[in-house]
């Protein structure tokens, strides 16, 4: 049974989008919901999906918003370079 679980964990592995965790680390982590999402995780997922933006984070400062925007720009540039 253990061997079956090990095999299935490899076959059914879902790659996690590291952008969500990276953005989550940049957010304040208050999980207040003032952004309209169920906490910072929800906002990070929305930002990566293009359905949200850093300015929705009410307790976040402009420095945080700028850092997230810069990060997203860098990721977009690297993805563009990979596809060329």
Short mmCIF file of C-alpha atoms in Angstrom, two decimals:
data_model
loop_
_atom_site.label_atom_id
_atom_site.label_comp_id
_atom_site.label_asym_id
_atom_site.label_seq_id
_atom_site.Cartn_x
_atom_site.Cartn_y
_atom_site.Cartn_z
CA UNK A 1 0.00 0.00 0.00
CA UNK A 2 2.88 2.36 0.82
CA UNK A 3 4.49 1.71 -2.56
CA UNK A 4 1.20 2.51 -4.30
CA UNK A 5 0.95 5.80 -2.44
CA UNK A 6 4.54 6.65 -3.42
CA UNK A 7 3.88 5.93 -7.09
CA UNK A 8 0.60 7.85 -7.12
CA UNK A 9 2.20 10.84 -5.43
CA UNK A 10 4.64 11.04 -8.37
CA UNK A 11 1.99 10.44 -11.04
CA UNK A 12 -0.58 12.85 -9.60
CA UNK A 13 1.88 15.57 -8.57
CA UNK A 14 0.59 19.09 -9.18
CA UNK A 15 3.22 21.76 -9.64
CA UNK A 16 2.66 24.74 -7.36
CA UNK A 17 2.89 28.25 -8.79
CA UNK A 18 5.70 29.85 -6.79
CA UNK A 19 4.48 33.32 -7.71
CA UNK A 20 1.60 32.96 -5.24
CA UNK A 21 3.89 32.10 -2.34
CA UNK A 22 6.35 34.84 -3.33
CA UNK A 23 3.62 37.48 -3.39
CA UNK A 24 2.12 36.11 -0.18
CA UNK A 25 5.45 36.74 1.55
CA UNK A 26 5.37 40.37 0.38
CA UNK A 27 1.85 41.00 1.70
CA UNK A 28 1.45 42.07 5.35
CA UNK A 29 -0.10 38.78 6.46
CA UNK A 30 -2.88 40.40 8.48
CA UNK A 31 -5.61 38.37 6.74
CA UNK A 32 -8.10 41.16 7.40
CA UNK A 33 -10.20 40.64 4.28
CA UNK A 34 -10.37 44.39 3.57
CA UNK A 35 -9.23 43.66 0.02
CA UNK A 36 -12.40 41.68 -0.66
CA UNK A 37 -10.62 38.33 -0.65
CA UNK A 38 -10.55 35.70 2.09
CA UNK A 39 -7.19 36.80 3.47
CA UNK A 40 -3.76 37.41 2.01
CA UNK A 41 -3.62 33.99 0.30
CA UNK A 42 -6.77 34.83 -1.65
CA UNK A 43 -5.40 38.20 -2.72
CA UNK A 44 -2.07 36.66 -3.78
CA UNK A 45 -3.91 34.09 -5.91
CA UNK A 46 -6.06 36.83 -7.46
CA UNK A 47 -3.00 38.95 -8.28
CA UNK A 48 -1.28 36.03 -10.01
CA UNK A 49 -4.48 35.21 -11.92
CA UNK A 50 -4.73 38.82 -13.08
CA UNK A 51 -8.00 39.30 -11.20
CA UNK A 52 -6.59 41.49 -8.43
CA UNK A 53 -3.90 44.06 -7.81
CA UNK A 54 -1.67 45.07 -4.90
CA UNK A 55 -3.56 48.32 -4.34
CA UNK A 56 -6.49 46.28 -3.00
CA UNK A 57 -4.46 45.61 0.17
CA UNK A 58 -5.65 48.39 2.48
CA UNK A 59 -3.09 47.91 5.29
CA UNK A 60 -0.23 47.52 2.81
CA UNK A 61 2.07 50.45 2.20
CA UNK A 62 3.11 51.87 -1.16
CA UNK A 63 6.54 50.25 -0.78
CA UNK A 64 4.86 46.82 -0.66
CA UNK A 65 2.75 47.61 -3.72
CA UNK A 66 5.80 48.78 -5.67
CA UNK A 67 7.78 45.68 -4.68
CA UNK A 68 4.97 43.37 -5.88
CA UNK A 69 4.61 45.26 -9.16
CA UNK A 70 8.37 45.10 -9.72
CA UNK A 71 8.36 41.37 -8.97
CA UNK A 72 5.53 40.76 -11.45
CA UNK A 73 7.34 42.80 -14.12
CA UNK A 74 10.53 40.77 -13.60
CA UNK A 75 8.63 37.49 -13.82
CA UNK A 76 6.86 38.63 -17.00
CA UNK A 77 10.18 39.60 -18.58
CA UNK A 78 11.78 36.26 -17.72
CA UNK A 79 8.79 34.35 -19.12
CA UNK A 80 8.93 36.42 -22.29
CA UNK A 81 12.65 35.70 -22.68
CA UNK A 82 12.06 31.96 -22.18
CA UNK A 83 9.43 31.90 -24.92
CA UNK A 84 11.64 33.61 -27.50
#
